[in-house]
Coordinates of C-alpha atoms in Angstrom, one line a residue:
X1 CA -33.8 7.0 6.0
X2 CA -35.1 9.9 3.9
X3 CA -32.0 9.8 1.7
X4 CA -32.3 6.0 1.3
X5 CA -36.0 6.3 0.5
X6 CA -35.3 8.8 -2.3
X7 CA -32.4 6.9 -3.8
X8 CA -34.2 3.6 -3.8
X9 CA -37.3 5.1 -5.4
X10 CA -35.2 6.5 -8.2
X11 CA -33.4 3.1 -8.6
X12 CA -36.7 1.3 -8.8
X13 CA -37.5 3.2 -12.0
X14 CA -34.3 1.8 -13.6
X15 CA -35.3 -1.6 -12.5
X16 CA -38.7 -1.5 -14.2
X17 CA -40.8 1.3 -15.7
X18 CA -43.8 -0.2 -13.9
X19 CA -42.5 1.3 -10.6
X20 CA -43.9 4.7 -11.8
X21 CA -47.3 3.4 -10.6
X22 CA -45.8 2.6 -7.2
X23 CA -44.4 6.1 -7.1
X24 CA -47.9 7.5 -7.8
X25 CA -49.3 5.2 -5.1
X26 CA -46.8 6.6 -2.6
X27 CA -47.7 10.1 -3.5
X28 CA -51.3 9.3 -2.9
X29 CA -50.3 7.8 0.5
X30 CA -48.5 11.0 1.4
X31 CA -51.6 13.0 0.6
X32 CA -53.7 10.7 2.8
X33 CA -51.1 10.9 5.6
X34 CA -51.1 14.7 5.4
X35 CA -54.9 14.9 5.4
X36 CA -55.0 12.6 8.5
X37 CA -52.6 14.9 10.3
X38 CA -54.6 18.0 9.5
X39 CA -57.7 16.3 10.8
X40 CA -56.0 14.9 14.0
X41 CA -56.1 16.4 17.4
X42 CA -54.0 18.3 18.2
X43 CA -53.5 19.7 14.7
X44 CA -50.0 20.3 13.5
X45 CA -48.8 23.9 13.1
X46 CA -48.6 25.5 9.7
X47 CA -44.9 25.4 9.9
X48 CA -44.9 21.6 10.4
X49 CA -47.3 21.1 7.4
X50 CA -45.2 23.3 5.1
X51 CA -42.0 21.5 6.3
X52 CA -43.5 18.1 5.5
X53 CA -44.7 19.2 2.0
X54 CA -41.4 20.8 1.2
X55 CA -39.4 17.7 2.3
X56 CA -41.6 15.4 0.3
X57 CA -41.6 17.7 -2.7
X58 CA -37.8 18.0 -2.7
X59 CA -37.5 14.2 -2.5
X60 CA -39.8 13.7 -5.5
X61 CA -37.9 16.3 -7.6
X62 CA -34.7 14.5 -6.7
X63 CA -36.2 11.2 -7.8
X64 CA -37.2 12.6 -11.1
X65 CA -33.7 14.1 -11.6
X66 CA -31.9 10.9 -10.6
X67 CA -34.1 8.8 -12.8
X68 CA -34.0 11.2 -15.8
X69 CA -32.1 8.8 -18.1
X70 CA -34.5 6.0 -17.3
X71 CA -37.5 8.3 -17.9
X72 CA -36.1 9.3 -21.3
X73 CA -35.8 5.6 -22.2
X74 CA -39.4 5.0 -21.1
X75 CA -40.5 7.9 -23.3
X76 CA -38.6 6.5 -26.3
X77 CA -40.0 3.0 -25.8
X78 CA -43.6 4.4 -25.3
X79 CA -43.3 6.2 -28.6
X80 CA -42.5 2.9 -30.3
X81 CA -45.3 1.1 -28.5
X82 CA -48.0 3.4 -29.8
X83 CA -46.8 2.5 -33.3
X84 CA -47.4 -1.2 -32.8
X85 CA -49.9 -2.6 -35.3
X86 CA -50.1 -6.1 -34.0
X87 CA -51.9 -6.5 -30.6
X88 CA -50.1 -8.6 -28.0
X89 CA -52.9 -8.8 -25.4
X90 CA -56.6 -7.9 -25.5
X91 CA -57.5 -4.5 -24.0
X92 CA -58.1 -4.9 -20.3
X93 CA -61.6 -4.5 -18.8
X94 CA -62.8 -4.2 -15.2
X95 CA -63.1 -8.0 -15.1
X96 CA -59.4 -8.3 -16.1
X97 CA -58.6 -6.2 -13.0
X98 CA -60.4 -8.7 -10.8
X99 CA -58.7 -11.6 -12.6
X100 CA -55.3 -9.9 -11.8
X101 CA -56.1 -9.9 -8.1
X102 CA -57.2 -13.5 -8.3
X103 CA -54.0 -14.5 -10.0
X104 CA -52.0 -13.4 -7.0
X105 CA -53.4 -16.4 -5.2
X106 CA -54.2 -19.0 -7.9
X107 CA -51.3 -18.6 -10.2
X108 CA -52.4 -19.5 -13.7
X109 CA -53.8 -23.0 -13.1
X110 CA -56.5 -24.6 -15.2
X111 CA -57.9 -25.9 -11.9
X112 CA -60.8 -23.5 -11.7
X113 CA -62.1 -25.0 -8.4
X114 CA -58.8 -23.9 -6.7
X115 CA -59.4 -20.4 -8.2
X116 CA -62.8 -20.0 -6.6
X117 CA -61.7 -21.4 -3.3
X118 CA -58.6 -19.2 -3.1
X119 CA -60.4 -16.1 -4.3
X120 CA -63.3 -16.5 -1.8
X121 CA -60.8 -17.0 1.0
X122 CA -58.8 -14.0 -0.1
X123 CA -61.8 -11.7 -0.2
X124 CA -62.9 -12.9 3.2
X125 CA -59.5 -12.2 4.7
X126 CA -59.3 -8.8 3.1
X127 CA -62.6 -7.9 4.8
X128 CA -61.3 -9.2 8.1
X129 CA -58.1 -7.1 7.6
X130 CA -60.2 -3.9 7.3
X131 CA -61.7 -4.6 10.7
X132 CA -58.5 -5.8 12.2
X133 CA -56.5 -2.7 11.0
X134 CA -59.2 -0.1 11.6
X135 CA -57.1 1.5 14.3
X136 CA -54.2 1.6 11.9
X137 CA -56.2 3.1 9.0
X138 CA -53.2 4.9 7.4
X139 CA -51.3 1.6 7.2
X140 CA -54.4 -0.1 5.7
X141 CA -55.0 2.7 3.2
X142 CA -51.3 2.5 2.3
X143 CA -51.5 -1.2 1.4
X144 CA -54.8 -0.7 -0.5
X145 CA -53.2 2.1 -2.5
X146 CA -50.2 0.0 -3.5
X147 CA -52.7 -2.8 -4.4
X148 CA -55.4 -0.9 -6.3
X149 CA -53.8 2.2 -7.9
X150 CA -51.4 0.3 -10.3
X151 CA -54.0 -2.1 -11.5
X152 CA -56.8 0.5 -11.9
X153 CA -54.3 3.0 -13.5
X154 CA -53.2 0.4 -16.0
X155 CA -56.7 -0.6 -16.9
X156 CA -57.7 3.1 -17.5
X157 CA -54.5 3.7 -19.5
X158 CA -54.6 0.7 -21.8
X159 CA -58.4 0.2 -22.1
X160 CA -58.9 2.7 -24.9
X161 CA -55.7 2.2 -26.8
X162 CA -55.2 0.2 -30.0
X163 CA -52.3 -1.5 -28.4
X164 CA -52.5 -2.9 -24.8
X165 CA -49.4 -3.6 -22.7
X166 CA -51.5 -4.8 -19.7
X167 CA -50.0 -8.0 -18.3
X168 CA -50.4 -9.7 -14.9
X169 CA -46.8 -10.4 -14.2
X170 CA -45.9 -6.7 -13.7
X171 CA -48.0 -6.3 -10.6
X172 CA -45.4 -7.9 -8.3
X173 CA -45.4 -5.0 -5.8
X174 CA -49.2 -4.9 -5.7
X175 CA -49.3 -8.6 -5.0
X176 CA -47.0 -8.1 -2.0
X177 CA -49.5 -5.5 -0.6
X178 CA -52.3 -7.9 -1.3
X179 CA -50.6 -10.8 0.5
X180 CA -49.8 -8.5 3.4
X181 CA -53.5 -7.6 3.7
X182 CA -54.6 -11.2 3.6
X183 CA -52.0 -12.1 6.2
X184 CA -53.3 -9.3 8.4
X185 CA -56.8 -10.7 7.9
X186 CA -55.6 -14.2 9.0
X187 CA -53.9 -12.7 12.0
X188 CA -57.0 -10.8 12.8
X189 CA -58.9 -14.0 13.5
X190 CA -59.3 -14.2 17.3
X191 CA -59.0 -18.0 17.7
X192 CA -55.5 -19.5 17.2
X193 CA -57.1 -22.7 15.7
X194 CA -58.9 -20.5 13.1
X195 CA -55.6 -19.0 12.0
X196 CA -54.0 -22.5 11.7
X197 CA -57.0 -23.9 9.7
X198 CA -56.9 -20.8 7.4
X199 CA -53.2 -21.2 6.6
X200 CA -53.6 -24.9 6.0
X201 CA -56.5 -24.3 3.7
X202 CA -54.6 -21.7 1.7
X203 CA -51.7 -24.1 1.3
X204 CA -53.9 -27.1 0.2
X205 CA -55.8 -24.9 -2.3
X206 CA -52.4 -23.6 -3.7
X207 CA -50.8 -27.1 -4.3
X208 CA -52.7 -28.0 -7.5
X209 CA -51.9 -24.5 -8.9
X210 CA -48.2 -24.9 -8.2
X211 CA -48.3 -28.4 -9.7
X212 CA -49.8 -26.9 -12.9
X213 CA -47.2 -24.1 -12.9
X214 CA -44.2 -26.4 -12.8
X215 CA -45.8 -28.8 -15.3
X216 CA -46.3 -25.8 -17.8
X217 CA -50.1 -26.2 -17.8
X218 CA -51.8 -22.8 -18.3
X219 CA -55.4 -21.7 -18.0
X220 CA -57.2 -22.1 -21.3
X221 CA -58.7 -18.6 -21.3
X222 CA -56.1 -15.9 -22.5
X223 CA -57.5 -13.2 -20.2
X224 CA -56.6 -15.3 -17.2
X225 CA -52.9 -15.4 -18.1
X226 CA -52.1 -12.1 -19.7
X227 CA -48.4 -11.8 -20.3
X228 CA -47.6 -15.3 -18.9
X229 CA -45.8 -17.6 -21.3
X230 CA -44.8 -21.3 -21.3
X231 CA -41.0 -21.5 -20.7
X232 CA -39.5 -23.3 -23.7
X233 CA -37.2 -26.3 -22.9
X234 CA -34.1 -24.6 -24.3
X235 CA -31.7 -26.7 -22.2
X236 CA -33.2 -29.9 -23.3
X237 CA -33.3 -28.7 -26.9
X238 CA -29.7 -27.7 -27.0
X239 CA -28.6 -31.0 -25.4
X240 CA -30.5 -32.9 -28.1
X241 CA -28.8 -30.8 -30.9
X242 CA -25.4 -31.3 -29.2
X243 CA -25.8 -35.0 -29.0
X244 CA -26.2 -35.2 -32.8
X245 CA -24.3 -32.2 -34.0
X246 CA -22.3 -32.4 -37.2
X247 CA -20.2 -29.9 -39.1
X248 CA -22.3 -27.6 -41.4
X249 CA -25.3 -27.6 -39.2
X250 CA -27.6 -24.6 -39.2
X251 CA -30.4 -23.7 -36.7
X252 CA -33.4 -22.0 -38.3
X253 CA -35.9 -20.4 -35.9
X254 CA -39.6 -20.1 -37.0
X255 CA -39.9 -17.1 -34.6
X256 CA -37.6 -15.0 -32.5
X257 CA -38.9 -16.5 -29.2
X258 CA -36.1 -19.1 -28.9
X259 CA -33.4 -17.3 -31.0
X260 CA -31.7 -15.0 -28.4
X261 CA -31.0 -17.7 -25.8
X262 CA -29.9 -20.4 -28.3
X263 CA -27.8 -18.0 -30.4
X264 CA -26.1 -16.2 -27.5
X265 CA -25.7 -18.9 -24.9
X266 CA -26.8 -22.5 -25.5
X267 CA -25.6 -23.0 -29.2
X268 CA -23.5 -19.9 -29.8
X269 CA -21.0 -21.8 -32.0
X270 CA -23.7 -22.9 -34.5
X271 CA -24.9 -20.5 -37.3
X272 CA -28.5 -19.6 -36.8
X273 CA -31.1 -17.0 -37.6
X274 CA -34.8 -16.2 -37.4
X275 CA -36.2 -17.1 -40.8
X276 CA -39.0 -16.2 -43.2
X277 CA -40.0 -16.8 -46.8
X278 CA -40.8 -13.3 -48.1
X279 CA -40.4 -9.6 -47.2
X280 CA -43.9 -9.8 -45.6
X281 CA -42.4 -11.9 -42.8
X282 CA -40.0 -9.0 -42.0
X283 CA -42.8 -6.4 -42.2
X284 CA -45.0 -8.4 -39.8
X285 CA -42.0 -8.8 -37.4
X286 CA -41.6 -5.0 -37.4
X287 CA -45.3 -4.4 -37.0
X288 CA -45.2 -6.3 -33.7
X289 CA -42.5 -3.9 -32.3
X290 CA -41.2 -1.1 -34.6
X291 CA -37.6 -1.0 -33.4
X292 CA -35.8 -1.9 -36.6
X293 CA -32.3 -0.9 -35.4
X294 CA -32.7 -3.0 -32.3
X295 CA -33.9 -6.0 -34.2
X296 CA -31.1 -5.7 -36.7
X297 CA -28.4 -5.2 -34.0
X298 CA -29.6 -8.3 -32.2
X299 CA -29.7 -10.3 -35.4
X300 CA -33.4 -11.1 -35.0
X301 CA -34.9 -9.8 -38.2
X302 CA -36.1 -12.7 -40.3
X303 CA -33.9 -13.7 -43.3
X304 CA -35.1 -15.8 -46.2
X305 CA -34.7 -19.4 -45.2
X306 CA -33.4 -20.6 -48.5
X307 CA -30.7 -17.9 -48.5
X308 CA -29.3 -18.2 -45.0
X309 CA -29.4 -22.0 -45.1
X310 CA -27.7 -22.3 -48.5
X311 CA -24.2 -23.0 -47.1
X312 CA -25.5 -25.5 -44.6
X313 CA -25.4 -29.3 -45.0
X314 CA -28.2 -29.9 -42.5
X315 CA -30.9 -27.6 -41.0
X316 CA -32.4 -27.8 -37.5
X317 CA -35.9 -26.2 -37.6
X318 CA -37.0 -24.8 -34.2
X319 CA -40.7 -24.3 -34.2
X320 CA -41.7 -21.9 -31.4
X321 CA -44.4 -19.3 -30.8
X322 CA -45.7 -17.1 -28.0
X323 CA -48.6 -19.5 -27.5
X324 CA -47.3 -23.0 -28.1
X325 CA -50.8 -24.5 -28.4
X326 CA -51.7 -21.9 -31.1
X327 CA -48.9 -22.3 -33.6
X328 CA -49.6 -20.3 -36.8
X329 CA -50.6 -22.4 -39.8
X330 CA -47.6 -20.9 -41.7
X331 CA -45.4 -23.1 -39.5
X332 CA -46.3 -26.0 -41.7
X333 CA -44.7 -24.2 -44.7
X334 CA -41.3 -24.1 -43.0
X335 CA -41.4 -27.8 -41.9
X336 CA -42.6 -28.8 -45.4
X337 CA -39.8 -26.8 -47.0

């Protein structure tokens, strides 16, 4: 088990850099666990305490060694991130942290009534969970650490920086801890009928949020959906092009949002490129993420639309943006051309 724990923790860093926060949370949990043992009766011997610290320390050193390539990659990417001159998301505030916890239950629905109902229920069940798990305080603190530390740490990290990488979707592990605590709160209700009513109420309040999610309807306020994007209908788009495809067609992308999937998978046999009018379009692209070699290798740097489409007999223009309801005014220049 100890070996598996160490290896899986190292692998999690390869899976997503965000797991470093989970690693920090687990180290805090170990400190809480050790403090609880030192305050317990009977107290552990000094040899037992030293043995536990050494075993934990060795495992964490092994994690760092096994994950060294991933950590080096994280360092390289972080150096690129601090050079970004175009903000992706607004800097997080304390309120954004609360919105993140709320999003665990409400999704990203514009139905604000469901938000309030689900949030109120969740807070109530979290309080019930504290009482229900009081005899298992270590387990309760473990779950709260997994829930709070990543969100609070991210807010502190990105709040004072020119560029913010805070987005709700990276808190998957924290959401599992939150759901577990809410579940413990529901189970902590003494009456079986109260548990049933609570579960039914949660499901009923979640239905409109799920309906909005699958219909692509997002909350109108950006802070409520940091990092969440509308999924473009690439399959439908490619089927539409295929049905009317002719020799000499070219697919011009207004942005790089739709380019990778269409160029590498859906319409890989049709020439296409991310397009622009001037060198300024290229510079703005690089300002959003200064990884020029990566952009170039992927073929995603904008090319002058009149140059790359010159050999084509017809041009399909794909208008896409990170926020489909907030297309830049410059998009009209491309459709006009």
